Structures are given as structure tokens and as C-alpha cells.
Amino acid sequence: MDLEYGKFSDASKKGSWKTALLFAYQSLGVVYGDLSTSPLYVYKSTFAEDIQHSESNEEIFGVLSFVFWTLTLVPLFKYVFVVLRADDNGEGGTFALYSLICRHTNVSLLPNRQVADEAVSTYKLEHPPEKRSSSRVKVYLEKHKVLHTALLILVLLGTCMVIGDGVLTPAISVFSAVSGLELSMSKEHHQYAVIPITCFILVCLFALQHYGTHRVGFLFAPVVLTWLLCISALGLYNMIHWNPHVYKALSPYYMFKFLKKTKKGGWMSLGGILLCITGSEAMFADLGHFSYAAIQTAFTFLVYPALILAYMGQAAYLSQHHHTSYHISFYVSVPESVRWPVLVIAILASVVGSQAIISGTFSIINQSQSLGCFPRVKVIHTSDKIHGQIYIPEINWVLMILCITVTIGFRDTKHMGNASGLAVMTVMLVTTCLMSLVIILCWNKPPAVALSFLLFFGSIELLYFSASLTKFTEGAWLPILLALFLMTIMFVWHYATIKKYEFDLHNKVSLEWLLALGPSLGVARVPGIGLVFTDLTSGIPANFSRFVTNLPAYHRILVFVCVKSVPVPFVPPAERYLVGRVGPAAHRSYRCIVRYGYRDVHQDIDSFETELVARLADFIRYDWHRSQHTSPYAEDDASHSNESSSERRLAVIGTVTFSGTPGYGIEESVEPASVSIGFSTVESLTDVIEMQAVGAGAVERRVRFAIDDDDSESDGQTKMYVQLEEELKDLMTAQEAGTAFILGHTHVEAKQGSSILKRLAINFGYNFLRRNCRGPDVALKVPPISLLEVGMVYVV
């Protein structure tokens, strides 16, 4: 349940304890639904097969000790005290860590990077470039390109396991909650009731996704709060009534005693114990929805104590009951008089927990898509007021089918728990590895600190991971199979996307070719605006030259549009449009780079077209006034309109004045661009920051233009003012004539002599995905009447 960007971060800065408590309360329904329902199945999964509950109680007390220390070390110490601090402008999750690493180290595989991207206000670094020390780890990572790919594969692995968890968590949560019916029904009736009821609840859950969670989201926190209070009360009751001395089992001594007695069986049972921390990753992944203080407060003072009491209560009950008819189950420790109310609350809590992981799956797939790592899918925004609430129809129905298949196929908590445990532990291992790099590269801590973090938490997680792998044939194969399948799709798509960009980069047409087009060559200009979509940030794309070759005409206003992703969670709307000229002003050709973060909501095509024209108009006014008020630091500004190289001069045109800290210009081989930031309107005082790559570095300079209405009136008859009005009139006339969207319709082939693996990936894998996913016109919601597709064959 995403709230509006910046809402929580702004509120958290106020330091109001009432606000922090309110956010902590709201976070219960979004963040902790999955984690809070784990008592339903932890003991049942642990004692499913590998170990037996004996009269000595060594097993149950050993499991309780493991649960206590696992909950303390991983969610509390690792996530709450360390990982939550590694936020990316308030955002958390696997992509946030990857984004941080990419900004501090040149390891990103994203194409079309620009120096101008580093001037975005959310592109903040822990230290300015001149103050950052180049550690050996950083130099080593940047030097070896294979490590860039390995890092991306690690991130994709974590992403795929999160998606796999989106399949397994709803199935095991709802199934475990509904399993409480077994105490109120005969075994024959129970076998035929639990599976259909679970499937019915799952179908309803997925069928309601398109309405969005904002309609029922206000119920989530009360449900989870009621559930936490319920299991806390049950835990206290069982401890007082059955075994007040159960607290002694919290000693680590019982862990060693447990392993000494159970040996291999005890080690294998860790695959069930680790389920007590399933959902911990949600604390970090949902950091952007709330504040650090809210999530820390909710877990430390409510969720953590409630879970400990719940597990202690169950252990206290089981320590006095060794021959119950259903042996180990959450519901056997619930007094019969309150069993039905607890069952209802448990089902509601499991639905809330499932909803959180489903929404998280939609979000992470949208992030993967924005970074070019997932085929295009239809993203529907279910709320106009709450930022980030999305629904992806194709993914929703695939998840539903897989959840029902898992429920019907496994039919028990044991196999579902084995599958879920492996997925959860893999994600945690990925987070630990990435966090170690963040400690060195972003926080500039000594490598010994990062190594200590990696060894301490990594060894704990590897212990659980190894126990999960032993359950490969008993359900753990499922997340591995899903991850391999999804990683193949994501890596093939990303690889082909990069190769297409490289093909475009090597086959782009020079600006001189565009300027030479005219009536003498039989090329006409027609009324209207032509938006040519390309991944290039400079040069003329090959698909446009092919378009003009086959249809010798193009529009009076020509705009080369590049919609690109920047390795930040959000790009402020005022800094989204980077606009510049392509050729002289008389040619009426422009370049517009539209920048989005990996969590940004892409505009619909109507608002995009309207805003693009508005930004072009603002840029035209700014550009003419800049040439009129020549800066003493940029003597060549007055003649820039006639330079063929003027397409390299780009300006960030926004709706509000940029007031953030200026970014740092760093020399790159991608495109040494000039960028202007902070332009609001030409009638107001405009504060412009210009950065140009000069020599070995970038020089930053600030220029102020004061433009008042009197000057505009007095100079209204000048030639420059007439040209300005004429260009604006041409733009408005072209908008009235209509807009055409020129997109490439591509077919990709592997070049001759390529390896068999590459031919399979490109000729079959990528082209199959391209034919069966949403086209760029559908993703942009381009009306068919305005669409012009240019066929292109890419040989990569």
C-alpha cells in the first residue's frame, strides 16, 4: 500500500511521536501480515517428519530456543538495526540496494546513461565524488565486466525468489489457517473440505485485486493488530496455565542440547524452523511505504514480543501434551471455547498477509520492467490518490493458477513449508551479499566490517539454506524451478535489450543527414507533430532514416523521444523532462528525454502528449531568452541555434523551481552533455545550473537570468521576439493538426557465426517473448489511429 511519494519521509522529519505511532500502526497491515501468521505452521512443519516430540521435551524446547534466537538475530538485529538504514531515498528492497551500488560504482548495465542523470535531486551520494575514496573492492568491481553481469544475476535471483514467494505465501498462509477446521470435523470430511475452501479463498483474493487495496486497506491494520493481540493472549494463557518455566528454553544451551540429541534429523528440521522469519524481508521491501522509525517501532515493541509469546505459549502447551490426537498443530493449543473466533481471525490475517506479498510481487515486476529486465506487461494504477498501487492482470492470473496448483498438488503444510523456506532464505542471502557491498562502497566502512557482517549473518542463513536444500525432493524443488524459469526469461530479455541498444548506437544517422533532407531530395514536411521513440539520447535513430526512405515525408515539428530509466526510485516531476534542439531553430526538430525512476508511475499517453508540448513551449521560450541574455561565461550561447552540435545542449524543463543540491558532473564516455536545471517560467527569475564536460572533469557553473515583463514588451518588435512567437505558433498549429507516434516494430536475429546458446536465446527465446508480451504501443497506450510502425530487423 504505497502512499504518496515523500509523504512519510516529510512527516517523519517532524519528529512527532504521534505521527510515528500512527505510521507504526498502519504498517502492521502492510508489512507484518506474513510474518505475524508464521506461528500457524512453524511447529507443524518442524515436527512433520525429521524429529519427534518426546516426553523429555528436549525437542520442543530446542526448537523454541532456535525460533527465539533466529527471530532475534535476523529480523531484529540484521534488518531493524542494519539493513533498514541502507535506504535509497527512503526506498528499500533488492533493487534499492542495487541502485545504491550502481550510483556509487560504475557497474550498471543500464544503457543510455548520461552525466545529466547525476544532477537529479534524488541521485544523492553518501559522499561527493572528490571526497570518496576508491577502495580496492570498487576498483576491482569496475575493472572486471564479468562481475557486473554476476551482480545483475544475483539481483535477478533475489527478484525471482520474491516472485516465487508470491506464489507460495498465499497458499501456505491460507491453507494453514483453514486447517483449523480439522479439530471440528471428522478426518474424512476434513480431507474434502480444507482444499476446496482454501482454493475458494484464493480465487476470491486474486479476483478482487483489480479493485486495488485502497478500498479495504483501512481494515488491514486492525485485522493484524487483533491477530497479534490474540496470539499474545493465547501465549500468556498457555504459559501460565501449562508451564510457567518455559522461558528457560530461551537459553542457547537448549539449541546445542537439541542438536546433540537429534543430530542429522535436527539439522534437517531447521528447514521448518526458518519459517518463523518468513516475511522479514517485507520490512525492508516496504520501507518506502512508511518511515524507518515506524517499521522499527512496530516490530520492536509489538510484533517481536507478540511472536515470542505465541511461540512460547505453544511450546508450553506441547510440553505437557505428548499424545494429542493431531500431535503438533497451532489450533491444539487454542482453548476450545475460543477456537472458532481464533479460526476466523487467523483466516483474515492470512488473507492480509497474502495481499501484502501479492502487491509486493506486482511492484517488483514493475521495477524489473522499468529496468529492462522483464517483458512488457500491462500495468494498471488502481488509485489516483495513493501513489504506487498497481495491478498487473497477466501476473495476477498466473499467480492465482500457480497458487491453486501448489495447494492442490502439495496438500500439506510440510511440502509448502519446504518450498517457501528455500525461497525466503535465498532472498535473505542475496540481501546479505548486497548489503556487504553497500557497507564498503556506499558507507565507506573498512572491508573488515563488511566481511564481519557477511560471515556472521551469512553463516546463519547458509545453515538454514543447507537444511532447506535437503528437502529438494519434498517441495524445495518448486522455488528453484520457478527461479530458473523466471531468471531465463529476465536475463534473455535484458541481454537482447542491451544488444538492440548497441545496434541502434552503431547504426544511428548523423545530424548532417537530417539537416540535408529537404524538397531538393523530394522530402516534404507535413503538418503535425511527429514523436519518434528511440532508446538513443543522441544522434538520429536508424528507424527514422528507414521511415523517411520508405515514406519521403515527416512532420513539421519533429521530436525524438527517449523514455529511459534512471537508477533512482523517483525522479521529481520538475526534473523529468530533459529538452534540447536537434539542429538550428528553423528546422523545428527537438530531443526530449523523459526520465523515470524504478518506482515511478509512467504517465498515460494523453497527459504525456499535453505535458510534452507544454515543456517544449517552455524550452523554446527559455532558449530564445538565453540567447538574448548572453552569459559572460558562455560567449557562444548567442549562436548556438545555428550550430549542428547544439543538440548536445539539453535543459531540464520543470513546473517548479529546482531547489535541491546540485549534482556532480563526472566525465563519462556516454555523452558529455550540458544540462540546465531549475527553470520554472520565463516570466519569473530563473535559476539555471549548467554542467559541461571540460577536459578531464566537469565544470559546474550557475547563471542567473532575470526577465521581467517590461523588457518583453519593449523588445516585442525585435526580430528575435518575432522568431520566438513564430516558433511557438508553429508548435501550437502542429498540435492542432495532430500527433503521430512513430515506433519501431522490431525483429531480432543473432548474427551468423553466433553460438548455439545465443541463437536459441535471441532467435527463439526473445522473439517468442516479444510476440507474446505487450508491444510498446500498448505499453504507451498509443491510439491506433495515431500509430506509425517502422519495421526493423536487428542483427545482433
Short mmCIF file of C-alpha atoms in Angstrom, two decimals, residues 307-601:
data_model
loop_
_atom_site.label_atom_id
_atom_site.label_comp_id
_atom_site.label_asym_id
_atom_site.label_seq_id
_atom_site.Cartn_x
_atom_site.Cartn_y
_atom_site.Cartn_z
CA LEU A 307 5.57 -13.60 18.21
CA ILE A 308 7.86 -14.64 21.06
CA LEU A 309 4.88 -15.00 23.41
CA ALA A 310 2.98 -17.01 20.78
CA TYR A 311 5.84 -19.48 20.26
CA MET A 312 6.49 -19.78 24.00
CA GLY A 313 2.79 -20.44 24.64
CA GLN A 314 2.64 -23.19 22.03
CA ALA A 315 5.80 -24.76 23.47
CA ALA A 316 4.37 -24.58 26.99
CA TYR A 317 1.19 -26.38 25.89
CA LEU A 318 3.06 -29.05 23.89
CA SER A 319 5.47 -29.66 26.77
CA GLN A 320 2.51 -31.04 28.73
CA HIS A 321 0.75 -32.79 25.84
CA HIS A 322 2.76 -35.51 24.14
CA HIS A 323 -0.05 -37.64 22.74
CA THR A 324 -2.60 -35.25 21.29
CA SER A 325 -4.83 -36.71 18.58
CA TYR A 326 -3.44 -34.30 15.96
CA HIS A 327 0.03 -34.22 17.57
CA ILE A 328 1.51 -30.85 16.56
CA SER A 329 -0.73 -28.02 15.42
CA PHE A 330 -1.32 -24.36 16.27
CA TYR A 331 -5.00 -24.91 16.98
CA VAL A 332 -4.50 -27.69 19.56
CA SER A 333 -3.09 -25.04 21.92
CA VAL A 334 -6.17 -22.83 21.46
CA PRO A 335 -8.86 -23.37 24.16
CA GLU A 336 -11.96 -24.93 22.63
CA SER A 337 -14.20 -22.08 23.81
CA VAL A 338 -12.41 -19.51 21.59
CA ARG A 339 -11.32 -21.80 18.77
CA TRP A 340 -13.89 -20.58 16.21
CA PRO A 341 -13.21 -16.84 16.73
CA VAL A 342 -9.46 -17.52 16.52
CA LEU A 343 -10.02 -19.50 13.30
CA VAL A 344 -11.88 -16.57 11.71
CA ILE A 345 -9.21 -14.05 12.77
CA ALA A 346 -6.46 -16.39 11.51
CA ILE A 347 -8.10 -16.69 8.08
CA LEU A 348 -8.48 -12.89 7.85
CA ALA A 349 -4.84 -12.37 8.94
CA SER A 350 -3.62 -14.90 6.36
CA VAL A 351 -5.55 -13.08 3.64
CA VAL A 352 -3.98 -9.77 4.70
CA GLY A 353 -0.52 -11.35 4.70
CA SER A 354 -1.15 -12.83 1.27
CA GLN A 355 -2.36 -9.48 -0.05
CA ALA A 356 0.86 -7.81 1.04
CA ILE A 357 3.08 -10.30 -0.82
CA ILE A 358 0.86 -10.16 -3.94
CA SER A 359 1.10 -6.35 -4.02
CA GLY A 360 4.85 -6.65 -3.48
CA THR A 361 5.10 -9.06 -6.42
CA PHE A 362 3.30 -6.58 -8.68
CA SER A 363 5.65 -3.83 -7.51
CA ILE A 364 8.89 -5.78 -8.05
CA ILE A 365 7.81 -6.92 -11.54
CA ASN A 366 7.04 -3.31 -12.42
CA GLN A 367 10.51 -2.33 -11.19
CA SER A 368 12.10 -5.13 -13.22
CA GLN A 369 10.21 -3.97 -16.30
CA SER A 370 11.32 -0.37 -15.84
CA LEU A 371 14.97 -1.50 -15.71
CA GLY A 372 14.62 -3.55 -18.90
CA CYS A 373 14.75 -6.91 -17.11
CA PHE A 374 11.19 -8.14 -17.72
CA PRO A 375 8.93 -8.32 -20.79
CA ARG A 376 6.40 -5.52 -21.11
CA VAL A 377 3.16 -6.15 -19.22
CA LYS A 378 0.07 -4.04 -18.72
CA VAL A 379 0.28 -2.01 -15.51
CA ILE A 380 -2.97 -0.57 -14.16
CA HIS A 381 -2.92 2.05 -11.41
CA THR A 382 -5.81 1.29 -9.10
CA SER A 383 -5.74 4.57 -7.19
CA ASP A 384 -5.42 8.15 -8.38
CA LYS A 385 -4.63 9.44 -4.90
CA ILE A 386 -2.31 6.79 -3.45
CA HIS A 387 0.94 6.54 -5.36
CA GLY A 388 2.24 3.16 -6.42
CA GLN A 389 -0.85 0.97 -6.04
CA ILE A 390 -0.74 -1.12 -9.20
CA TYR A 391 -2.39 -4.17 -10.68
CA ILE A 392 -0.90 -6.35 -13.43
CA PRO A 393 -3.63 -8.58 -14.94
CA GLU A 394 -1.38 -11.16 -16.60
CA ILE A 395 0.75 -11.65 -13.48
CA ASN A 396 -2.31 -11.76 -11.23
CA TRP A 397 -3.94 -14.67 -13.06
CA VAL A 398 -0.66 -16.56 -13.43
CA LEU A 399 -0.08 -16.22 -9.67
CA MET A 400 -3.62 -17.42 -8.97
CA ILE A 401 -3.24 -20.52 -11.15
CA LEU A 402 0.13 -21.34 -9.59
CA CYS A 403 -1.19 -20.83 -6.04
CA ILE A 404 -4.13 -23.16 -6.64
CA THR A 405 -1.85 -25.69 -8.34
CA VAL A 406 0.53 -25.64 -5.34
CA THR A 407 -2.38 -26.06 -2.91
CA ILE A 408 -3.91 -28.99 -4.79
CA GLY A 409 -0.56 -30.56 -5.66
CA PHE A 410 1.12 -30.46 -2.24
CA ARG A 411 -1.98 -30.76 0.00
CA ASP A 412 0.02 -30.37 3.20
CA THR A 413 1.96 -27.78 5.17
CA LYS A 414 5.18 -29.79 5.08
CA HIS A 415 5.81 -29.55 1.33
CA MET A 416 4.59 -25.95 1.12
CA GLY A 417 6.84 -25.01 4.04
CA ASN A 418 9.89 -26.64 2.44
CA ALA A 419 9.29 -24.68 -0.78
CA SER A 420 8.60 -21.39 0.99
CA GLY A 421 11.59 -21.76 3.31
CA LEU A 422 14.08 -22.12 0.46
CA ALA A 423 12.67 -19.07 -1.35
CA VAL A 424 12.78 -16.93 1.81
CA MET A 425 16.33 -17.94 2.72
CA THR A 426 17.64 -17.31 -0.80
CA VAL A 427 16.27 -13.76 -0.76
CA MET A 428 17.91 -13.15 2.62
CA LEU A 429 21.27 -14.45 1.38
CA VAL A 430 21.08 -12.12 -1.63
CA THR A 431 20.29 -9.19 0.67
CA THR A 432 23.24 -10.08 2.92
CA CYS A 433 25.65 -10.17 -0.06
CA LEU A 434 24.40 -6.87 -1.49
CA MET A 435 24.41 -5.26 1.95
CA SER A 436 28.08 -6.19 2.37
CA LEU A 437 28.88 -4.29 -0.84
CA VAL A 438 26.83 -1.30 0.34
CA ILE A 439 28.81 -1.18 3.60
CA ILE A 440 32.08 -0.91 1.66
CA LEU A 441 31.09 1.08 -1.44
CA CYS A 442 28.37 3.39 -0.13
CA TRP A 443 29.08 3.76 3.57
CA ASN A 444 32.87 3.70 3.08
CA LYS A 445 33.39 1.37 6.02
CA PRO A 446 36.51 -0.82 6.25
CA PRO A 447 36.26 -4.15 4.42
CA ALA A 448 36.64 -5.91 7.78
CA VAL A 449 33.24 -4.52 8.87
CA ALA A 450 31.55 -5.78 5.70
CA LEU A 451 33.29 -9.13 5.99
CA SER A 452 32.15 -9.50 9.61
CA PHE A 453 28.57 -8.73 8.59
CA LEU A 454 28.76 -11.21 5.73
CA LEU A 455 30.30 -14.00 7.79
CA PHE A 456 28.06 -13.60 10.83
CA PHE A 457 24.66 -13.35 9.16
CA GLY A 458 25.72 -15.30 6.08
CA SER A 459 26.74 -18.31 8.18
CA ILE A 460 23.37 -18.32 9.97
CA GLU A 461 21.46 -18.11 6.70
CA LEU A 462 23.68 -20.69 5.00
CA LEU A 463 22.93 -23.11 7.84
CA TYR A 464 19.22 -22.76 7.21
CA PHE A 465 19.71 -22.73 3.44
CA SER A 466 21.61 -26.03 3.56
CA ALA A 467 18.81 -27.58 5.61
CA SER A 468 16.27 -26.37 3.04
CA LEU A 469 18.24 -27.89 0.18
CA THR A 470 17.96 -31.32 1.78
CA LYS A 471 14.20 -31.04 1.19
CA PHE A 472 14.70 -30.72 -2.56
CA THR A 473 12.56 -33.75 -3.40
CA GLU A 474 9.96 -32.79 -0.78
CA GLY A 475 8.84 -29.47 -2.21
CA ALA A 476 12.01 -27.35 -2.26
CA TRP A 477 12.40 -28.05 -5.97
CA LEU A 478 9.50 -25.73 -6.77
CA PRO A 479 11.10 -22.32 -5.97
CA ILE A 480 14.31 -23.46 -7.71
CA LEU A 481 12.35 -24.40 -10.83
CA LEU A 482 10.37 -21.15 -10.76
CA ALA A 483 13.55 -19.11 -10.24
CA LEU A 484 15.38 -20.80 -13.13
CA PHE A 485 12.41 -20.25 -15.42
CA LEU A 486 11.97 -16.59 -14.44
CA MET A 487 15.72 -15.86 -14.49
CA THR A 488 15.97 -17.28 -18.00
CA ILE A 489 13.16 -15.01 -19.16
CA MET A 490 14.55 -11.94 -17.42
CA PHE A 491 18.17 -12.45 -18.49
CA VAL A 492 17.26 -13.20 -22.12
CA TRP A 493 15.07 -10.09 -22.26
CA HIS A 494 17.74 -7.90 -20.68
CA TYR A 495 20.51 -9.31 -22.89
CA ALA A 496 18.51 -8.74 -26.08
CA THR A 497 17.54 -5.24 -24.94
CA ILE A 498 21.20 -4.32 -24.45
CA LYS A 499 22.13 -5.80 -27.85
CA LYS A 500 19.33 -3.83 -29.54
CA TYR A 501 20.61 -0.64 -27.95
CA GLU A 502 24.16 -1.36 -29.11
CA PHE A 503 22.82 -1.97 -32.64
CA ASP A 504 20.97 1.36 -32.57
CA LEU A 505 24.06 3.10 -31.24
CA HIS A 506 26.29 1.79 -34.05
CA ASN A 507 23.73 2.40 -36.79
CA LYS A 508 22.49 5.86 -35.87
CA VAL A 509 22.48 8.52 -38.55
CA SER A 510 24.41 11.77 -38.37
CA LEU A 511 22.72 15.12 -37.78
CA GLU A 512 24.04 16.36 -41.13
CA TRP A 513 21.92 13.70 -42.87
CA LEU A 514 18.78 15.04 -41.18
CA LEU A 515 19.59 18.66 -42.00
CA ALA A 516 20.21 17.77 -45.65
CA LEU A 517 16.68 16.40 -46.07
CA GLY A 518 14.51 18.82 -47.97
CA PRO A 519 12.47 19.49 -51.12
CA SER A 520 15.57 19.10 -53.28
CA LEU A 521 15.62 15.41 -52.28
CA GLY A 522 11.87 15.03 -52.66
CA VAL A 523 11.24 15.01 -48.89
CA ALA A 524 8.28 17.07 -47.72
CA ARG A 525 7.25 18.39 -44.29
CA VAL A 526 3.64 17.68 -43.36
CA PRO A 527 1.50 19.39 -40.67
CA GLY A 528 1.50 17.95 -37.18
CA ILE A 529 3.88 16.69 -34.53
CA GLY A 530 5.91 13.54 -35.09
CA LEU A 531 7.13 11.79 -31.95
CA VAL A 532 9.92 9.36 -32.84
CA PHE A 533 10.50 6.98 -29.93
CA THR A 534 14.05 5.73 -29.51
CA ASP A 535 16.40 4.47 -26.82
CA LEU A 536 19.16 6.79 -28.01
CA THR A 537 19.96 10.02 -26.17
CA SER A 538 21.93 11.46 -29.10
CA GLY A 539 22.02 11.08 -32.86
CA ILE A 540 19.24 10.14 -35.28
CA PRO A 541 17.88 6.60 -34.87
CA ALA A 542 18.05 4.19 -37.79
CA ASN A 543 14.31 3.55 -37.70
CA PHE A 544 13.67 7.21 -38.61
CA SER A 545 16.01 7.04 -41.61
CA ARG A 546 14.19 3.90 -42.73
CA PHE A 547 10.87 5.69 -42.26
CA VAL A 548 11.93 8.64 -44.42
CA THR A 549 13.43 6.32 -47.04
CA ASN A 550 10.14 4.47 -47.49
CA LEU A 551 7.84 7.46 -46.96
CA PRO A 552 9.65 10.65 -48.07
CA ALA A 553 7.89 12.99 -45.65
CA TYR A 554 7.98 13.84 -41.98
CA HIS A 555 6.19 16.21 -39.67
CA ARG A 556 6.64 19.95 -39.33
CA ILE A 557 7.51 19.52 -35.66
CA LEU A 558 9.82 16.57 -35.11
CA VAL A 559 10.61 15.31 -31.60
CA PHE A 560 12.97 12.43 -30.82
CA VAL A 561 11.64 11.00 -27.57
CA CYS A 562 13.69 8.75 -25.29
CA VAL A 563 11.84 7.28 -22.32
CA LYS A 564 14.57 6.00 -20.03
CA SER A 565 15.08 4.70 -16.52
CA VAL A 566 17.46 6.29 -14.03
CA PRO A 567 18.88 4.24 -11.11
CA VAL A 568 16.85 6.14 -8.51
CA PRO A 569 13.44 5.26 -7.06
CA PHE A 570 11.78 8.52 -8.13
CA VAL A 571 12.53 11.39 -10.47
CA PRO A 572 10.75 14.56 -9.30
CA PRO A 573 8.24 15.75 -11.95
CA ALA A 574 10.04 19.10 -12.21
CA GLU A 575 13.21 17.28 -13.34
CA ARG A 576 11.64 14.66 -15.58
CA TYR A 577 11.90 16.33 -19.00
CA LEU A 578 15.32 16.97 -20.48
CA VAL A 579 14.75 19.01 -23.66
CA GLY A 580 17.08 20.27 -26.37
CA ARG A 581 17.27 21.21 -30.04
CA VAL A 582 18.32 18.96 -32.89
CA GLY A 583 19.79 21.30 -35.47
CA PRO A 584 19.02 25.01 -35.89
CA ALA A 585 15.79 26.57 -34.62
CA ALA A 586 14.39 26.90 -38.14
CA HIS A 587 14.44 23.11 -38.55
CA ARG A 588 11.86 22.68 -35.75
CA SER A 589 13.42 19.46 -34.51
CA TYR A 590 13.89 18.67 -30.83
CA ARG A 591 15.10 15.97 -28.50
CA CYS A 592 13.14 15.12 -25.35
CA ILE A 593 14.49 12.67 -22.80
CA VAL A 594 11.83 11.58 -20.30
CA ARG A 595 13.37 10.13 -17.15
CA TYR A 596 11.65 7.79 -14.71
CA GLY A 597 12.84 6.09 -11.54
CA TYR A 598 12.31 2.38 -10.96
CA ARG A 599 9.25 3.08 -8.76
CA ASP A 600 7.80 5.92 -10.79
CA VAL A 601 4.33 5.80 -12.32
#
